[in-house]
Short mmCIF file of C-alpha atoms and ligand atoms in Angstrom, two decimals:
data_model
loop_
_atom_site.label_atom_id
_atom_site.label_comp_id
_atom_site.label_asym_id
_atom_site.label_seq_id
_atom_site.Cartn_x
_atom_site.Cartn_y
_atom_site.Cartn_z
CA MET K 352 0.24 0.07 0.04
CA SER K 353 1.14 3.74 -0.48
CA LYS K 354 1.70 5.96 2.30
CA PHE K 355 -1.36 7.70 0.87
CA LEU K 356 -3.60 5.24 1.62
CA SER K 357 -6.46 6.59 4.11
CA PRO K 358 -7.41 4.98 7.35
CA GLU K 359 -10.35 4.09 6.15
CA ALA K 360 -9.21 2.28 3.11
CA ALA K 361 -6.56 0.61 5.27
CA ARG K 362 -9.47 -0.94 7.26
CA LEU K 363 -11.39 -2.34 4.08
CA ALA K 364 -11.57 -6.57 3.59
CA PRO K 365 -11.37 -6.98 -0.01
CA TYR K 366 -13.42 -9.59 -1.31
CA THR K 367 -11.33 -12.47 -3.38
CA PRO K 368 -12.73 -13.31 -6.66
CA GLY K 369 -12.20 -17.05 -7.64
CA GLU K 370 -9.41 -17.38 -9.92
CA GLN K 371 -9.94 -16.73 -13.56
CA PRO K 372 -6.90 -18.42 -15.28
CA ARG K 373 -5.60 -16.77 -18.21
CA ASP K 374 -2.57 -19.42 -18.75
CA GLN K 375 -4.24 -22.54 -19.53
CA GLN K 376 -7.63 -24.39 -20.70
CA TYR K 377 -9.13 -25.28 -17.32
CA ILE K 378 -12.45 -27.03 -16.82
CA LYS K 379 -13.74 -23.97 -14.86
CA LEU K 380 -16.08 -25.22 -12.17
CA ASN K 381 -14.88 -22.62 -9.75
CA THR K 382 -17.36 -19.27 -9.98
CA ASN K 383 -20.51 -20.68 -10.56
CA GLU K 384 -20.89 -19.39 -14.30
CA SER K 385 -23.32 -20.69 -16.84
CA PRO K 386 -21.54 -23.44 -18.90
CA PHE K 387 -24.07 -22.29 -21.61
CA PRO K 388 -23.87 -19.04 -23.96
CA PRO K 389 -26.18 -16.17 -23.54
CA SER K 390 -29.50 -16.60 -25.26
CA PRO K 391 -29.18 -15.96 -29.41
CA ARG K 392 -31.37 -13.17 -28.71
CA VAL K 393 -28.76 -11.40 -26.78
CA LEU K 394 -26.18 -11.96 -29.56
CA GLU K 395 -29.02 -10.50 -31.83
CA ALA K 396 -29.59 -7.45 -29.65
CA VAL K 397 -25.93 -6.57 -29.31
CA SER K 398 -25.54 -5.48 -33.14
CA ARG K 399 -22.88 -3.80 -34.79
CA GLU K 400 -25.11 -0.81 -35.21
CA GLU K 401 -25.50 -0.89 -31.39
CA VAL K 402 -21.29 -1.11 -30.72
CA GLU K 403 -21.09 2.02 -33.16
CA ARG K 404 -23.42 4.10 -30.62
CA LEU K 405 -21.30 3.52 -27.82
CA TYR K 406 -20.11 6.89 -28.14
CA LEU K 407 -23.53 7.97 -26.36
CA TYR K 408 -24.17 7.28 -22.96
CA SER K 409 -26.40 4.81 -21.58
CA ASP K 410 -29.81 5.41 -20.20
CA PRO K 411 -29.14 6.31 -16.51
CA THR K 412 -33.07 5.17 -15.65
CA CYS K 413 -32.44 1.98 -17.46
CA ALA K 414 -35.88 2.24 -18.61
CA GLY K 415 -36.06 -0.50 -21.36
CA LEU K 416 -34.35 -3.33 -19.04
CA ASN K 417 -36.29 -2.42 -15.87
CA ALA K 418 -39.20 -2.80 -18.02
CA ALA K 419 -38.31 -6.09 -19.35
CA ILE K 420 -37.71 -7.52 -15.69
CA ALA K 421 -40.87 -5.71 -14.18
CA ARG K 422 -42.81 -7.83 -17.20
CA ARG K 423 -41.13 -10.71 -16.10
CA TYR K 424 -41.92 -10.61 -12.55
CA GLY K 425 -45.59 -9.25 -12.72
CA LEU K 426 -44.15 -5.86 -11.02
CA THR K 427 -43.87 -2.31 -12.23
CA SER K 428 -40.49 -0.72 -13.37
CA GLU K 429 -40.97 1.60 -10.01
CA ASN K 430 -40.40 -1.70 -8.25
CA VAL K 431 -37.00 -2.68 -10.31
CA ILE K 432 -33.63 -0.98 -10.11
CA THR K 433 -30.63 -2.27 -12.24
CA GLY K 434 -26.95 -2.41 -11.17
CA ASN K 435 -23.54 -3.25 -12.67
CA GLY K 436 -23.89 -6.67 -11.19
CA SER K 437 -25.88 -7.44 -8.01
CA ASP K 438 -22.79 -6.91 -6.29
CA GLU K 439 -23.42 -3.21 -7.04
CA ILE K 440 -27.27 -3.55 -5.94
CA LEU K 441 -25.70 -4.80 -2.78
CA ALA K 442 -23.37 -2.05 -2.10
CA PHE K 443 -26.36 0.40 -2.71
CA ALA K 444 -28.65 -1.46 -0.06
CA PHE K 445 -25.78 -1.35 2.35
CA ARG K 446 -25.30 2.17 2.05
CA ALA K 447 -29.28 3.24 1.84
CA PHE K 448 -30.17 0.73 4.94
CA CYS K 449 -27.21 0.78 7.26
CA GLY K 450 -25.16 3.05 9.38
CA GLU K 451 -24.50 4.22 12.63
CA GLY K 452 -26.41 2.10 15.15
CA LYS K 453 -27.97 -0.06 12.28
CA GLY K 454 -25.43 -2.87 10.94
CA ALA K 455 -25.73 -5.63 8.91
CA ALA K 456 -26.52 -9.26 10.11
CA PHE K 457 -25.53 -12.28 7.96
CA ALA K 458 -24.48 -15.97 8.22
CA ASP K 459 -20.90 -17.14 9.33
CA ILE K 460 -20.75 -19.11 5.98
CA THR K 461 -21.89 -17.23 3.32
CA TYR K 462 -21.40 -15.10 0.23
CA GLY K 463 -17.81 -13.24 1.22
CA PHE K 464 -18.91 -9.87 -0.56
CA TYR K 465 -21.22 -9.12 2.81
CA GLU K 466 -18.33 -9.04 5.04
CA ALA K 467 -16.46 -6.56 2.20
CA GLN K 468 -19.70 -4.24 2.07
CA ALA K 469 -19.62 -3.97 5.55
CA ALA K 470 -16.35 -3.00 5.89
CA LEU K 471 -16.45 -0.57 2.92
CA PHE K 472 -19.42 1.34 4.86
CA GLY K 473 -18.02 1.01 8.20
CA LEU K 474 -20.79 -1.01 9.30
CA GLU K 475 -20.77 -3.29 12.62
CA ALA K 476 -21.43 -6.61 11.10
CA ARG K 477 -23.11 -9.64 12.85
CA ARG K 478 -21.95 -13.20 11.69
CA VAL K 479 -24.46 -15.36 12.88
CA PRO K 480 -23.48 -18.81 12.54
CA LEU K 481 -25.39 -21.16 10.54
CA ARG K 482 -26.35 -24.18 12.57
CA GLU K 483 -24.09 -27.74 12.98
CA ASP K 484 -25.87 -29.29 9.97
CA PHE K 485 -25.14 -25.75 7.93
CA SER K 486 -28.89 -24.81 7.91
CA LEU K 487 -29.91 -21.01 8.35
CA GLN K 488 -32.59 -20.57 10.93
CA VAL K 489 -34.39 -17.32 10.80
CA GLU K 490 -34.88 -17.13 14.56
CA ASP K 491 -31.41 -16.53 14.97
CA TYR K 492 -31.78 -13.14 13.42
CA ARG K 493 -34.99 -12.16 15.24
CA ASP K 494 -33.48 -9.61 17.52
CA PHE K 495 -31.04 -8.06 15.32
CA PRO K 496 -31.89 -4.19 15.07
CA GLY K 497 -29.91 -3.71 11.80
CA THR K 498 -30.55 -4.91 8.07
CA VAL K 499 -30.40 -8.81 7.51
CA VAL K 500 -29.09 -10.38 4.75
CA ILE K 501 -29.71 -13.74 3.76
CA ALA K 502 -28.59 -15.48 0.55
CA ASN K 503 -31.23 -18.02 -0.34
CA PRO K 504 -30.12 -20.46 -1.25
CA ASN K 505 -27.27 -20.03 0.31
CA ALA K 506 -23.47 -20.07 -0.74
CA PRO K 507 -21.18 -21.67 -0.73
CA THR K 508 -23.52 -24.40 0.85
CA GLY K 509 -26.38 -24.44 -2.08
CA MET K 510 -28.80 -25.06 0.75
CA ALA K 511 -32.11 -23.05 0.54
CA VAL K 512 -34.60 -21.52 3.32
CA PRO K 513 -38.23 -22.03 3.01
CA VAL K 514 -40.12 -19.08 1.85
CA SER K 515 -42.83 -19.17 4.62
CA ASP K 516 -39.46 -18.83 7.15
CA ILE K 517 -38.31 -15.68 5.58
CA ARG K 518 -41.97 -14.67 5.63
CA TRP K 519 -41.99 -15.03 9.24
CA LEU K 520 -38.94 -12.93 9.85
CA LEU K 521 -40.48 -10.15 7.64
CA GLU K 522 -43.56 -10.00 9.98
CA GLU K 523 -41.51 -10.55 12.95
CA ASN K 524 -39.94 -7.04 12.53
CA PRO K 525 -41.43 -4.59 10.12
CA GLU K 526 -39.11 -2.07 11.06
CA ARG K 527 -36.01 -3.30 9.43
CA VAL K 528 -34.95 -4.29 5.87
CA VAL K 529 -34.62 -8.00 5.11
CA ILE K 530 -32.49 -8.62 1.55
CA VAL K 531 -32.85 -11.69 0.01
CA ASP K 532 -30.21 -12.55 -2.20
CA GLU K 533 -31.85 -14.91 -4.69
CA ALA K 534 -28.66 -15.12 -7.00
CA TYR K 535 -29.24 -18.70 -7.36
CA VAL K 536 -33.17 -19.13 -6.95
CA ASP K 537 -33.70 -20.11 -10.53
CA PHE K 538 -32.14 -23.39 -9.95
CA GLY K 539 -34.68 -25.17 -7.77
CA ALA K 540 -35.37 -22.92 -4.67
CA GLU K 541 -38.61 -20.91 -3.83
CA SER K 542 -38.60 -17.07 -4.64
CA CYS K 543 -39.60 -14.69 -2.15
CA VAL K 544 -40.71 -12.22 -5.08
CA PRO K 545 -44.44 -12.96 -4.51
CA LEU K 546 -43.79 -11.78 -0.82
CA LEU K 547 -43.46 -8.35 -2.33
CA ALA K 548 -46.62 -7.42 -2.31
CA GLU K 549 -47.26 -7.83 1.11
CA HIS K 550 -44.01 -6.95 2.85
CA GLY K 551 -42.53 -3.02 2.42
CA ASN K 552 -39.56 -4.55 4.27
CA LEU K 553 -38.27 -6.78 1.56
CA LEU K 554 -35.71 -6.33 -0.95
CA VAL K 555 -35.02 -9.24 -3.42
CA THR K 556 -31.60 -8.85 -5.56
CA GLN K 557 -31.24 -11.18 -8.22
CA THR K 558 -28.58 -11.63 -10.66
CA MET K 559 -28.10 -12.37 -14.88
CA SER K 560 -24.68 -13.73 -14.05
CA LYS K 561 -25.55 -17.34 -13.33
CA SER K 562 -29.22 -18.69 -14.65
CA ARG K 563 -28.95 -15.99 -17.51
CA SER K 564 -25.62 -16.82 -18.71
CA LEU K 565 -24.19 -13.29 -18.66
CA ALA K 566 -21.49 -13.17 -15.72
CA GLY K 567 -19.30 -10.74 -17.99
CA GLY K 568 -22.25 -8.37 -18.88
CA ARG K 569 -22.33 -7.41 -15.21
CA ILE K 570 -26.02 -7.15 -14.71
CA GLY K 571 -27.79 -7.65 -11.26
CA PHE K 572 -31.11 -6.18 -10.03
CA ALA K 573 -33.22 -5.34 -6.92
CA LEU K 574 -36.88 -6.04 -6.81
CA GLY K 575 -38.95 -4.37 -3.70
CA SER K 576 -41.46 -1.49 -3.00
CA ARG K 577 -41.42 1.71 -4.91
CA GLU K 578 -40.05 3.63 -1.79
CA LEU K 579 -37.08 0.90 -1.35
CA ILE K 580 -36.21 1.49 -4.96
CA ALA K 581 -36.35 4.98 -4.63
CA ASP K 582 -33.72 4.77 -1.64
CA LEU K 583 -31.35 2.61 -3.98
CA ASN K 584 -31.84 5.24 -6.57
CA ARG K 585 -30.59 7.96 -4.34
CA VAL K 586 -27.15 6.04 -3.62
CA LYS K 587 -26.98 5.03 -7.22
CA TYR K 588 -27.25 8.97 -8.51
CA SER K 589 -24.71 9.76 -5.69
CA PHE K 590 -22.40 6.96 -6.97
CA ASN K 591 -22.66 6.10 -10.67
CA PRO K 592 -25.58 7.44 -12.69
CA TYR K 593 -24.86 5.18 -15.77
CA ASN K 594 -24.23 2.34 -13.78
CA VAL K 595 -25.16 -0.22 -16.57
CA ASN K 596 -23.76 0.31 -20.09
CA ARG K 597 -25.37 0.29 -23.16
CA LEU K 598 -24.68 -2.95 -24.49
CA SER K 599 -25.53 -4.90 -21.23
CA LEU K 600 -28.79 -2.91 -21.13
CA LEU K 601 -29.98 -4.31 -24.42
CA ALA K 602 -28.41 -7.93 -23.71
CA GLY K 603 -30.22 -7.88 -20.21
CA ALA K 604 -33.32 -7.15 -21.93
CA ALA K 605 -32.93 -9.77 -24.50
CA ALA K 606 -32.02 -12.52 -21.89
CA MET K 607 -35.01 -11.46 -19.81
CA GLU K 608 -37.37 -11.99 -22.65
CA ASP K 609 -36.27 -15.57 -23.91
CA GLU K 610 -38.25 -17.58 -21.25
CA ASN K 611 -37.73 -20.66 -23.29
CA TYR K 612 -34.20 -20.52 -23.41
CA PHE K 613 -33.63 -19.76 -19.81
CA ARG K 614 -35.92 -22.49 -18.78
CA SER K 615 -34.12 -25.10 -20.73
CA CYS K 616 -30.58 -23.89 -19.40
CA CYS K 617 -32.11 -24.08 -15.69
CA ARG K 618 -33.27 -27.65 -16.54
CA ALA K 619 -30.18 -28.88 -17.81
CA ILE K 620 -28.33 -27.56 -14.64
CA ARG K 621 -30.82 -29.45 -12.46
CA GLU K 622 -30.37 -32.72 -14.59
CA ASN K 623 -26.28 -32.15 -14.28
CA ARG K 624 -26.41 -31.26 -10.66
CA ALA K 625 -28.47 -34.80 -9.70
CA TRP K 626 -26.37 -36.56 -11.96
CA THR K 627 -23.15 -34.96 -10.29
CA VAL K 628 -24.68 -35.72 -6.83
CA GLU K 629 -25.07 -39.18 -7.51
CA ALA K 630 -21.57 -39.65 -9.07
CA LEU K 631 -19.97 -38.28 -6.34
CA GLU K 632 -21.79 -39.72 -3.37
CA LYS K 633 -20.89 -43.60 -5.29
CA ARG K 634 -17.50 -42.20 -4.84
CA GLY K 635 -17.88 -41.68 -1.14
CA PHE K 636 -18.42 -38.30 -0.99
CA ALA K 637 -21.06 -36.19 1.24
CA VAL K 638 -22.59 -33.48 -1.04
CA LEU K 639 -25.18 -31.27 0.97
CA PRO K 640 -28.61 -30.89 -0.23
CA SER K 641 -28.14 -27.88 -3.06
CA SER K 642 -30.66 -25.75 -4.64
CA ALA K 643 -27.99 -23.96 -6.58
CA ASN K 644 -25.93 -24.21 -9.89
CA PHE K 645 -23.26 -25.72 -7.57
CA ILE K 646 -22.43 -28.21 -4.92
CA PHE K 647 -20.70 -28.19 -1.66
CA THR K 648 -19.16 -31.64 -0.91
CA LYS K 649 -16.55 -33.37 0.70
CA SER K 650 -14.43 -36.64 0.05
CA GLY K 651 -14.04 -38.98 3.21
CA ARG K 652 -10.21 -39.47 1.53
CA LEU K 653 -8.66 -36.21 0.72
CA PRO K 654 -8.58 -32.99 2.77
CA GLY K 655 -10.48 -29.96 1.05
CA GLY K 656 -7.38 -28.09 0.03
CA GLU K 657 -5.53 -31.32 -1.29
CA LEU K 658 -8.68 -32.30 -3.33
CA TYR K 659 -8.82 -28.60 -4.85
CA ARG K 660 -4.72 -28.63 -5.52
CA ARG K 661 -4.99 -32.15 -7.15
CA LEU K 662 -8.30 -31.11 -9.66
CA LYS K 663 -6.36 -28.21 -10.21
CA GLU K 664 -3.35 -30.16 -11.48
CA GLN K 665 -5.61 -32.19 -13.67
CA GLY K 666 -6.95 -29.02 -14.93
CA ILE K 667 -10.45 -28.95 -12.94
CA LEU K 668 -10.86 -25.71 -11.22
CA VAL K 669 -13.21 -25.64 -8.04
CA ARG K 670 -13.20 -23.33 -5.38
CA TRP K 671 -11.87 -24.21 -1.80
CA PHE K 672 -12.37 -21.89 1.19
CA GLY K 673 -9.62 -22.60 3.75
CA LYS K 674 -11.82 -21.22 6.49
CA ASP K 675 -12.91 -22.96 9.73
CA ARG K 676 -15.67 -25.02 9.60
CA ILE K 677 -15.59 -25.74 5.71
CA ARG K 678 -12.15 -26.62 5.35
CA ASP K 679 -12.89 -30.14 4.39
CA TYR K 680 -15.49 -28.90 1.60
CA VAL K 681 -14.71 -27.90 -2.03
CA ARG K 682 -17.73 -25.99 -3.80
CA ILE K 683 -18.08 -27.37 -7.56
CA THR K 684 -19.94 -25.55 -9.92
CA ILE K 685 -22.31 -27.66 -11.92
CA GLY K 686 -21.25 -27.31 -16.04
CA SER K 687 -22.47 -29.35 -18.85
CA ARG K 688 -22.98 -33.09 -18.84
CA GLU K 689 -19.32 -33.74 -20.54
CA GLN K 690 -17.59 -31.66 -17.88
CA MET K 691 -19.08 -33.17 -14.88
CA GLU K 692 -18.35 -36.48 -16.79
CA ALA K 693 -14.58 -35.46 -17.04
CA LEU K 694 -14.81 -34.31 -13.34
CA ALA K 695 -16.29 -38.06 -12.03
CA GLU K 696 -13.37 -39.28 -14.13
CA THR K 697 -10.58 -37.37 -12.78
CA VAL K 698 -11.64 -38.05 -9.36
CA ASP K 699 -11.87 -41.80 -9.94
CA ARG K 700 -8.08 -41.17 -10.96
CA LEU K 701 -7.11 -39.25 -8.01
CA LEU K 702 -8.75 -41.65 -5.54
CA ALA K 703 -7.05 -44.84 -7.00
CA GLY K 704 -3.79 -42.89 -6.16
CA ALA K 705 -4.99 -41.56 -3.05
C1 PLP M 1944 -22.64 -14.53 -7.89
C2 PLP M 1944 -23.12 -14.03 -6.52
C3 PLP M 1944 -23.72 -12.40 -6.52
C4 PLP M 1944 -23.49 -11.53 -7.52
O1 PLP M 1944 -23.25 -11.37 -8.56
P1 PLP M 1944 -23.09 -10.33 -9.58
O2 PLP M 1944 -22.28 -11.34 -10.69
O3 PLP M 1944 -22.48 -9.59 -9.10
O4 PLP M 1944 -24.47 -9.92 -10.32
C5 PLP M 1944 -24.33 -12.16 -5.46
N1 PLP M 1944 -24.80 -13.05 -4.50
C6 PLP M 1944 -24.16 -14.26 -4.37
C7 PLP M 1944 -24.46 -14.88 -3.16
C8 PLP M 1944 -23.46 -14.85 -5.53
O5 PLP M 1944 -23.09 -16.21 -5.35
#
């Protein structure tokens, strides 16, 4: 760090993204991207003509994209805000709803970015331990006075909380915001979006990075009451008014409108997930019940760090978090069937030598 770094910046806790190697062709099962390309409609939307228009700013209101999202979820555009990835939306939410005396609570084992955001905004963070079986019990958040953030399904466990539990939490304390991060909801969990009509303290965030094959497009969004969305826009217009670029606005709307393609991708992931769980269980792995496009698993025979390193040597990248409670586990993204078959074969080879 330089001698110019502010004390505030020295206290940050930057998030470490999964590896994005440039040196070698890996089977990349480490950052929960889709193995499928974006919808063909996305390719049509991002035309040469549109690239030529990049000399113009993008629409700061994201009108076309927000309307497409609103239509998909049966809401109005006033219930939608789009961001440069849902990471940006989460930052807007932390800034909008948290502050002095109003911290953020999230699970001890969850998406690492919440921790980074809390540090960025100097918030008090309460890390609520998941139970022994890695389940999240909403009672554990009952008395917290600040904003609650729940990834549902959770990452990296893949486990989901029933919507009825979230409803209980929303009703238990209508005076605080509950953010439900549904980055992985499309792969088989129940969405909280239907609760929005009844609960003004609910903010649902989603992303096009996983189920809509647009991780590189950086498009995330939040759904909530008109008032909550106005609060988020207040932060957005204080930070980066043109936060979604022209091409992503078009790509996102096209992806949102291609329901059939979206469904067939999600179905393929669910099928490949079932296949992979069975293949790994047959090989002696324990796999947590996953509603996401990844699984969290441990081998009875190889420690997590060892498994990660050996798979990498064999050209397969998975994610390992060398962290208490989950040291034995690796997180494996569900890819195409061919990729999962290659994983199973590689595991056989590693275990034969273990
Ligand atoms: C991937 C992910 C996100 C955000 O992804 P973006 O690419 O920024 O939209 C948010 N929450 C969780 C839990 C995630 O895993």
